[in-house]
Short mmCIF file of C-alpha atoms and ligand atoms in Angstrom, two decimals:
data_model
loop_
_atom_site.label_atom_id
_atom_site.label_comp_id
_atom_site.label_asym_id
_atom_site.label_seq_id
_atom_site.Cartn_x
_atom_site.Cartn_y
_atom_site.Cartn_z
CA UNK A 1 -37.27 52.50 -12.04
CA UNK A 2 -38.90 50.95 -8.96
CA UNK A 3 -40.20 47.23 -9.17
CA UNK A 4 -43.71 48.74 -8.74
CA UNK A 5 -43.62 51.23 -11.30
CA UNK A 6 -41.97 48.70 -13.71
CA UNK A 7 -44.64 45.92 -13.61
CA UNK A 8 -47.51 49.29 -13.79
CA UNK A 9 -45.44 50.11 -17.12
CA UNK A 10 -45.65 46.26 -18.38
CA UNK A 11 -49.45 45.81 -17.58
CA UNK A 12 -50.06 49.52 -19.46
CA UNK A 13 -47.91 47.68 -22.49
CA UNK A 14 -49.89 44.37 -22.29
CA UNK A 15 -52.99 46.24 -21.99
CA UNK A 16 -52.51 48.36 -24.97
CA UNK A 17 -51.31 45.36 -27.13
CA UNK A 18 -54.88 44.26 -27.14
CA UNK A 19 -56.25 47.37 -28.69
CA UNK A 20 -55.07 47.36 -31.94
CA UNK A 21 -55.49 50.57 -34.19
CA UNK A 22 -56.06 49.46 -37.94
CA UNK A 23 -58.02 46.36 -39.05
CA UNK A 24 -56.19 43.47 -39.39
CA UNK A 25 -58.62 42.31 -42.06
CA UNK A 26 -57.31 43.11 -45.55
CA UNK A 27 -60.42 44.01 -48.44
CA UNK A 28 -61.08 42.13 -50.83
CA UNK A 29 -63.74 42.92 -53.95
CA UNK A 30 -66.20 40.94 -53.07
CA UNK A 31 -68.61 39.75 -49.82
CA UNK A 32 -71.45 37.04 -50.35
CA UNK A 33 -74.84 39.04 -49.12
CA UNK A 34 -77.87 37.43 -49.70
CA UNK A 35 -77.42 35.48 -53.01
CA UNK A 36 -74.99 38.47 -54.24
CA UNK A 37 -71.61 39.23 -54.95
CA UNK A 38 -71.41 42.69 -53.53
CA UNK A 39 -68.39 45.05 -53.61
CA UNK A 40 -66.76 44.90 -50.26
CA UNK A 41 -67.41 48.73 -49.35
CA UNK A 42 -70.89 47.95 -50.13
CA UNK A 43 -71.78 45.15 -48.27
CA UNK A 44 -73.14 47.23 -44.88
CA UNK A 45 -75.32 46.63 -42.58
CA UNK A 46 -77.78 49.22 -40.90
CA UNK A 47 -76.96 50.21 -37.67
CA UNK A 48 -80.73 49.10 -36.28
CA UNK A 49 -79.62 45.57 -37.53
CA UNK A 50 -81.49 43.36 -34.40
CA UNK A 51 -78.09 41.10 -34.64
CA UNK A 52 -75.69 44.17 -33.67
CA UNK A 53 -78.07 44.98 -30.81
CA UNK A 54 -78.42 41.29 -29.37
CA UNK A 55 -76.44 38.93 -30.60
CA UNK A 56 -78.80 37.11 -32.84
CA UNK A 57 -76.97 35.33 -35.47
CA UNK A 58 -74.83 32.46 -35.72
CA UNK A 59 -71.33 31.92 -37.94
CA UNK A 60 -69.04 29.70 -38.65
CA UNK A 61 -65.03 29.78 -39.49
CA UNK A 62 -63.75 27.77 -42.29
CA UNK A 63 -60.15 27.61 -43.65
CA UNK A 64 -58.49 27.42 -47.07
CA UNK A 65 -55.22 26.59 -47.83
CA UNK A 66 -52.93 27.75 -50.99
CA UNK A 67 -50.06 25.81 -51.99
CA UNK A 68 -48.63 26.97 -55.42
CA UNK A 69 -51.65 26.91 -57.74
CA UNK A 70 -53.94 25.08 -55.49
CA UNK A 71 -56.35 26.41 -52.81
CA UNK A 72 -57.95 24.15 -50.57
CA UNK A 73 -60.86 24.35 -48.22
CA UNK A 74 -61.47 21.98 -45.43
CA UNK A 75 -64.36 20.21 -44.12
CA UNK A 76 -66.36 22.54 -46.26
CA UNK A 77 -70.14 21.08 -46.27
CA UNK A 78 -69.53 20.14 -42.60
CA UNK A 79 -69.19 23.37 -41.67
CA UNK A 80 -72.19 24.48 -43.33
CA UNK A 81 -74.12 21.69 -41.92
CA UNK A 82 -72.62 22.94 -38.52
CA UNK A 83 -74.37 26.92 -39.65
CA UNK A 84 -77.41 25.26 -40.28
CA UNK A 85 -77.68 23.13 -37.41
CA UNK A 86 -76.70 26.89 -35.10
CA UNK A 87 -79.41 28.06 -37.04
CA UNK A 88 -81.95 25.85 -36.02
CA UNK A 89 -81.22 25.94 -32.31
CA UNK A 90 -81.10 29.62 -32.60
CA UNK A 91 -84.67 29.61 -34.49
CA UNK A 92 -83.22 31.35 -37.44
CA UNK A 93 -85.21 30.68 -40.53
CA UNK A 94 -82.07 30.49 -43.23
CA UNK A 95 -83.06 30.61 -46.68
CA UNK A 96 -80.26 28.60 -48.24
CA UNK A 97 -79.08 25.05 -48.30
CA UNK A 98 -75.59 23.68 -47.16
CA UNK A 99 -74.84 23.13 -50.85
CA UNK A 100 -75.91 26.24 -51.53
CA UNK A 101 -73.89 28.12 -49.03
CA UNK A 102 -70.64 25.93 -50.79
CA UNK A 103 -71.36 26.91 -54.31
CA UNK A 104 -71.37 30.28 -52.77
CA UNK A 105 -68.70 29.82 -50.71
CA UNK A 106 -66.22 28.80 -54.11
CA UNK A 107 -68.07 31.56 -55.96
CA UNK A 108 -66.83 33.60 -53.91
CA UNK A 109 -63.40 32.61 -53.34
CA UNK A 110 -62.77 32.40 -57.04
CA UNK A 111 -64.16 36.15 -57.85
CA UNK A 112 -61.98 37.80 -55.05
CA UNK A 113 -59.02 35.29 -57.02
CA UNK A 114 -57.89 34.21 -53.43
CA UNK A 115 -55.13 31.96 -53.84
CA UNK A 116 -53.08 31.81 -50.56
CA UNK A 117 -54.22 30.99 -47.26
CA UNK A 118 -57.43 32.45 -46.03
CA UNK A 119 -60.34 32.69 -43.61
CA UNK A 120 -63.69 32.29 -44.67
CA UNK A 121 -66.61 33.42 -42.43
CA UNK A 122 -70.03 32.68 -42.82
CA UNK A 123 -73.14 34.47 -40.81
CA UNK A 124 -76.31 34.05 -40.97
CA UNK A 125 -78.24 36.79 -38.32
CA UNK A 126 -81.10 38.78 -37.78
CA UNK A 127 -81.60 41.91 -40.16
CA UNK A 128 -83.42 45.86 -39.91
CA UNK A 129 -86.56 45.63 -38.83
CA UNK A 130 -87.72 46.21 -34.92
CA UNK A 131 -86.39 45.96 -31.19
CA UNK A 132 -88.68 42.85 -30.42
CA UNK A 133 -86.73 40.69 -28.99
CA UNK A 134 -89.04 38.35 -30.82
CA UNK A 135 -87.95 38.97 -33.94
CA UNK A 136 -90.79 37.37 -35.89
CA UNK A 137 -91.07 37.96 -39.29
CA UNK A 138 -87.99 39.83 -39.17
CA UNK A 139 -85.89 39.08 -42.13
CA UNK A 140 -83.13 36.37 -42.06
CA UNK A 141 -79.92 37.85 -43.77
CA UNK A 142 -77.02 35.57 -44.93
CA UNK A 143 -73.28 36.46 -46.19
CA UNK A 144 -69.60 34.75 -46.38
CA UNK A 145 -66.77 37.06 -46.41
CA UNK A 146 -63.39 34.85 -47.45
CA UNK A 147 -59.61 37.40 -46.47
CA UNK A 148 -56.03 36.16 -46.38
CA UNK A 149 -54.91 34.86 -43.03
CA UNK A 150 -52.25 33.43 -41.97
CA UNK A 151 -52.62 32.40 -38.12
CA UNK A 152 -54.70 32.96 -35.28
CA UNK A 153 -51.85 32.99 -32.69
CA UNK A 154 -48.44 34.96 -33.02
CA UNK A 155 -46.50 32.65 -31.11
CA UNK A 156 -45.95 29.08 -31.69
CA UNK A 157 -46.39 27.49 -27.88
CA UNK A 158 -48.99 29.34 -25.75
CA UNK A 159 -49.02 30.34 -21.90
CA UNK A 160 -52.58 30.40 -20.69
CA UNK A 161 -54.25 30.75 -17.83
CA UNK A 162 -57.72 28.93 -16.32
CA UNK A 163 -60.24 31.94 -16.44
CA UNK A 164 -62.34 33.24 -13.42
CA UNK A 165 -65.08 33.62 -15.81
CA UNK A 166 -67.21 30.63 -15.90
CA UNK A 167 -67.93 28.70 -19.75
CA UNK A 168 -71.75 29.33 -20.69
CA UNK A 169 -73.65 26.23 -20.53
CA UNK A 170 -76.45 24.41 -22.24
CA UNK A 171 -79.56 25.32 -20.23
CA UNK A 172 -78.18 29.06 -20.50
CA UNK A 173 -76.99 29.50 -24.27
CA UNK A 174 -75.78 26.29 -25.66
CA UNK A 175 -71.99 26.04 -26.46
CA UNK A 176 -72.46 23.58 -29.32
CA UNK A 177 -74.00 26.07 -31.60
CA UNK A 178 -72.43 29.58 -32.52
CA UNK A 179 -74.40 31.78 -31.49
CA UNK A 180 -73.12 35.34 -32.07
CA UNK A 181 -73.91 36.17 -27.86
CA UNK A 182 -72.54 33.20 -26.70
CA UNK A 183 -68.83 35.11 -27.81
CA UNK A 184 -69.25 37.67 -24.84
CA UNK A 185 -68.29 35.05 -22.97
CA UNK A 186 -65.02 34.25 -24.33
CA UNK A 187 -64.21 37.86 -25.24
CA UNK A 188 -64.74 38.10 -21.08
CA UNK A 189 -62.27 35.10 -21.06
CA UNK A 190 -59.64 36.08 -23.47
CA UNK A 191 -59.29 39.77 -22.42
CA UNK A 192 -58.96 38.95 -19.35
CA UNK A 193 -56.38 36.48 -20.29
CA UNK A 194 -54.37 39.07 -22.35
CA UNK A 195 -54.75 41.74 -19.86
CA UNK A 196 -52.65 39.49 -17.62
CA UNK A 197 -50.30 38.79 -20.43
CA UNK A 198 -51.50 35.63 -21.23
CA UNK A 199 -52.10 34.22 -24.68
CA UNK A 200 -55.55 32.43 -24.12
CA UNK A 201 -57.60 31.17 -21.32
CA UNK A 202 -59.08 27.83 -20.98
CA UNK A 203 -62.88 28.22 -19.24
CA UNK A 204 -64.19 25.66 -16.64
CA UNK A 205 -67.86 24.54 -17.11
CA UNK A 206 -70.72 25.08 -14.38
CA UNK A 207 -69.44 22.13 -12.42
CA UNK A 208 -65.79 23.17 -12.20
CA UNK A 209 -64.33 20.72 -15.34
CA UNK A 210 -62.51 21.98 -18.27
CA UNK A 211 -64.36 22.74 -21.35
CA UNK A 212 -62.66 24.39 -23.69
CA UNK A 213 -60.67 27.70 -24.97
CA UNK A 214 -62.37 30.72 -25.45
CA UNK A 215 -62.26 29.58 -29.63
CA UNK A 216 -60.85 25.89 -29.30
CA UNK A 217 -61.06 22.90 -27.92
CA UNK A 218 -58.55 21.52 -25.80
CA UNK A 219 -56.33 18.31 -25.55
CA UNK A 220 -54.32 16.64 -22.81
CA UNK A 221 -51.70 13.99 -23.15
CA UNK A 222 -50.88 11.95 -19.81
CA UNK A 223 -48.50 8.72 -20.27
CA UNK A 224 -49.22 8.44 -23.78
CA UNK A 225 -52.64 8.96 -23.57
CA UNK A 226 -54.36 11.53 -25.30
CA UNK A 227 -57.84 13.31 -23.32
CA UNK A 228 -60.41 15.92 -24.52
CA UNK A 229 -63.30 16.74 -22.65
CA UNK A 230 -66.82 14.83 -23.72
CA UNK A 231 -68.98 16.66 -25.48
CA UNK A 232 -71.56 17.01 -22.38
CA UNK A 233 -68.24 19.49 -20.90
CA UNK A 234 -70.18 22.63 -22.41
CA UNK A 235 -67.52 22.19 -25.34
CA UNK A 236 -68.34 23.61 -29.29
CA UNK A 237 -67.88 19.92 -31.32
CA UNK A 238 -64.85 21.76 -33.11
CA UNK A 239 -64.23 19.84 -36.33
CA UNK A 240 -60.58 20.36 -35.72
CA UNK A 241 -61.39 18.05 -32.18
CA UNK A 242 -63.28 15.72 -34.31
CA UNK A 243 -60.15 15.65 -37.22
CA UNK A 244 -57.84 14.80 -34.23
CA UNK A 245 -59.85 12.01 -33.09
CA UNK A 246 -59.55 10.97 -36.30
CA UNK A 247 -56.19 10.98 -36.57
CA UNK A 248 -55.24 9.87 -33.16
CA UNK A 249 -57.27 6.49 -34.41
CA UNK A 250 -55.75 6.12 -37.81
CA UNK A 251 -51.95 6.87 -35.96
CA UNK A 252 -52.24 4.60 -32.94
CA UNK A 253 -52.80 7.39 -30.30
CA UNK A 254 -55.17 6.01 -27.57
CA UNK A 255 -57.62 8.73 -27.47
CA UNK A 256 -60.62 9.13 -24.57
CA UNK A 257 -63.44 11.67 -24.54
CA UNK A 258 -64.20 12.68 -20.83
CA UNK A 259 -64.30 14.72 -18.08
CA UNK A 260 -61.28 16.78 -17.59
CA UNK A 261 -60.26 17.83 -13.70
CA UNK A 262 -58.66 21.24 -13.65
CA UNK A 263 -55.07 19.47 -11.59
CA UNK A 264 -55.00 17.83 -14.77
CA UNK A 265 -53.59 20.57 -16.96
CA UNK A 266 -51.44 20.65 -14.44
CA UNK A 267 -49.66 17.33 -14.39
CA UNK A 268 -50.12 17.37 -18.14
CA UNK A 269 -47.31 15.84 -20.37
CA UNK A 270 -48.33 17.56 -22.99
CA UNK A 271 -51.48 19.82 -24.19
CA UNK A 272 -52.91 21.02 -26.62
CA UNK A 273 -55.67 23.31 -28.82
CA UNK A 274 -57.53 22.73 -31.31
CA UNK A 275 -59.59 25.22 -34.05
CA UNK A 276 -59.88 26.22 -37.41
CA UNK A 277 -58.46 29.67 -36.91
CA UNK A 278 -55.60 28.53 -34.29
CA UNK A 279 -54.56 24.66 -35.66
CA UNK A 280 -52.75 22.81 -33.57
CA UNK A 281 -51.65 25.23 -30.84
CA UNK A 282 -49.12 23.51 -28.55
CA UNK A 283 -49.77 24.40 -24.80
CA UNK A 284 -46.21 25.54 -22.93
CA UNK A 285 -47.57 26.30 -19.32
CA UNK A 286 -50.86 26.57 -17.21
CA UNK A 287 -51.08 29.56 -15.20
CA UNK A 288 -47.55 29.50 -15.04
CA UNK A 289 -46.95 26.15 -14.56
CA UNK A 290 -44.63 24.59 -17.18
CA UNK A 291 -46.09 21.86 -19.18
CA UNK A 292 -43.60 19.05 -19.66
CA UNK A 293 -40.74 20.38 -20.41
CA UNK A 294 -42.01 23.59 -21.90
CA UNK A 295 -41.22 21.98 -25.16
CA UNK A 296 -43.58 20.86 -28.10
CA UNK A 297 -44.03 16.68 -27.13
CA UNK A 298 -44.10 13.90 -29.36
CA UNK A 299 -47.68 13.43 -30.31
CA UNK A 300 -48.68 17.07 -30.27
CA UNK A 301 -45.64 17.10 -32.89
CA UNK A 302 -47.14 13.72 -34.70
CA UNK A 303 -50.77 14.95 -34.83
CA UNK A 304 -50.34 18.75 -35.47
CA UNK A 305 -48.01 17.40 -38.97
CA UNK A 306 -50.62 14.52 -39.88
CA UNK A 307 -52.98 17.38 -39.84
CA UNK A 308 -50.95 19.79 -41.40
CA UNK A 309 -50.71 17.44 -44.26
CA UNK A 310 -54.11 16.48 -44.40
CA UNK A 311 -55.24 20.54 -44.63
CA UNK A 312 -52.83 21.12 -47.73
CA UNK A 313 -54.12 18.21 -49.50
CA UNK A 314 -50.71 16.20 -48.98
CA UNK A 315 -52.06 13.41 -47.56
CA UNK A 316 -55.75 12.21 -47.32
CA UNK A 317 -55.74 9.25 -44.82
CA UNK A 318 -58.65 8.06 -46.80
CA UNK A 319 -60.58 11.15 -47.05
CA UNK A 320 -60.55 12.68 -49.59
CA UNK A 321 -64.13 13.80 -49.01
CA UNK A 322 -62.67 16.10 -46.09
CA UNK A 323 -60.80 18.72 -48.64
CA UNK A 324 -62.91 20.82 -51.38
CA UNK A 325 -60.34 22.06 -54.16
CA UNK A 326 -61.08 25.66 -55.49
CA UNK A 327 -58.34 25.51 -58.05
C1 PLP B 401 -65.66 28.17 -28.60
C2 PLP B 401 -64.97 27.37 -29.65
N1 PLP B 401 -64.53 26.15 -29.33
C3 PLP B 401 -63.89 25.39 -30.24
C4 PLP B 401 -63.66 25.84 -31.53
C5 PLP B 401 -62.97 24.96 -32.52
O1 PLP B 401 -63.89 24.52 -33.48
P1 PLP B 401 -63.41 24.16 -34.96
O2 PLP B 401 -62.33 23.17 -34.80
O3 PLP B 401 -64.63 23.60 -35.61
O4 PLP B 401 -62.95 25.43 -35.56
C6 PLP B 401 -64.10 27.11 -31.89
C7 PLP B 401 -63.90 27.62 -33.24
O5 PLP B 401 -64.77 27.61 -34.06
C8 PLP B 401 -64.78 27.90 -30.94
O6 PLP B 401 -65.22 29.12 -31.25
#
């Protein structure tokens, strides 16, 4: 086979490995809609839903973690708060409280008798009523759905690339709130990325610095020192970032919030991403540049088990307060 018809066959691979043909998401019995536990086949939307048509919700992602008889959820009431506060900037009217939203959220959890590691998702978006894009009085419709998961990523060290497609920014549709639209912009990023047989992108802001992933945040070690872009980068404030400043504090890990040049992912010692779906996803190269060694480093090692522990209720590092136990 010639070299040119060989690399056409490994793009057609690469480009058919992103459309996959059965949902990944297993059922469970029950989704969270409006106050309810519905059964799963019945919790539907209709097809007018002003959400579907322009992106006018916001979610969240929350983990839980089973070990034997236990199932913990993390950061639980933050990440409601987080919902509410997406909410707000989004002018969404939601009906429930953050405490409400948890009960829920365990209600829920318990009924579908999830008791390994899952995903819980949370939206809150614009229901049936009109096309104004004004949606007033248009009602406000809520629901959690909780499914096993695993992980995020298939691989254990990542090769990404910097996109071409610029990260949204605040004046446009702000980053720190998820907003259902704003995700066009890193499905741009990350099929690009995986078009070009990468694993994930990392998105520059309007003036050319790192943000973030298309869903994490990203961190940088340089001579021991550990670097994640301030939250003015056009960054989400992922409460995996904020864990890992936490840790890097109680563990001794010099830690600076700023702003990130490209050239520095490529000098890096060691980086790193951060999310509740994805964990601590160690970085192996930058548009083909190796990272390090193209090994896992020391404190991506040190922080990614701290917070490994932390998740699974092994250790608390003084808070407790952090991990909501189900069973
Ligand atoms: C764009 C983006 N950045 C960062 C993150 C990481 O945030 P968190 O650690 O709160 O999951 C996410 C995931 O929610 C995300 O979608």
């Amino acid at each position: 086979m010639s070299e040119k018809k060989k690399m056409q066959t490994e793009l057609e691979q690469r480009r058919e490995s992103t459309q996959a043909t059965r949902p990944e998401i297993q059922k469970v019995d029950f989704v969270w809609m409006n106050g309810e536990l519905v059964a799963w086949d019945n919790a539907t939307v209709p097809v007018m839903t002003h959400s579907l048509h322009y992106g006018t919700g916001v979610f969240e992602g929350i983990r839980g973690y089973g070990s034997e008889d236990k199932l913990y959820v993390f950061r639980l009431g933050e990440h409601f708060e987080r919902l509410l506060e997406s909410a707000r900037i989004c002018d969404l009217e939601c009906k429930y409280t953050s405490t409400e939203f948890e009960n829920a959220c365990v209600d829920l959890l318990r009924a579908n008798k999830i008791r390994g590691d899952c995903y819980i998702r949370p939206i809150v978006f614009v229901g049936f009523s009109g096309i104004n894009l004004g949606f007033i009085n248009y009602p406000i419709d809520a629901a959690i759905v909780a499914f096993p998961f695993k992980q995020y990523f298939a691989k254990a060290g990542l090769d990404v690339c910097v996109s071409s497609w610029t990260r949204i920014y605040d004046p446009v549709t702000p980053p720190m709130a998820k907003i259902c639209g704003n995700y066009v912009n890193s499905v741009f990023a990350k099929r690009e990325a995986a078009k070009n047989g990468y694993d994930e992108a990392i998105m520059l802001n309007a003036t050319g610095k790192v943000s973030e992933a298309t869903g994490e945040n990203i961190f940088v070690v340089k001579d021991e020192e550990l670097v994640t872009p301030s939250v003015g980068s056009s960054i989400l404030k992922g409460l995996t970032r904020d864990t890992i400043i936490f840790l890097s504090k109680k563990l001794g890990v010099e830690i600076i919030e700023r702003e990130v040049g490209r050239s520095e992912l490529y000098t890096a010692d060691e980086i790193f991403l951060t999310g509740t779906a994805a964990g601590i996803a160690p970085v192996l190269s930058v548009d083909k540049k190796p990272v390090g060694n193209r090994k896992v480093g020391a404190v991506t090692e040190k922080l990614a088990k701290a917070y490994f522990d932390l998740v699974v209720g092994r250790e608390t590092f003084g808070r407790d307060d952090w991990v909501t136990r189900v069973y």
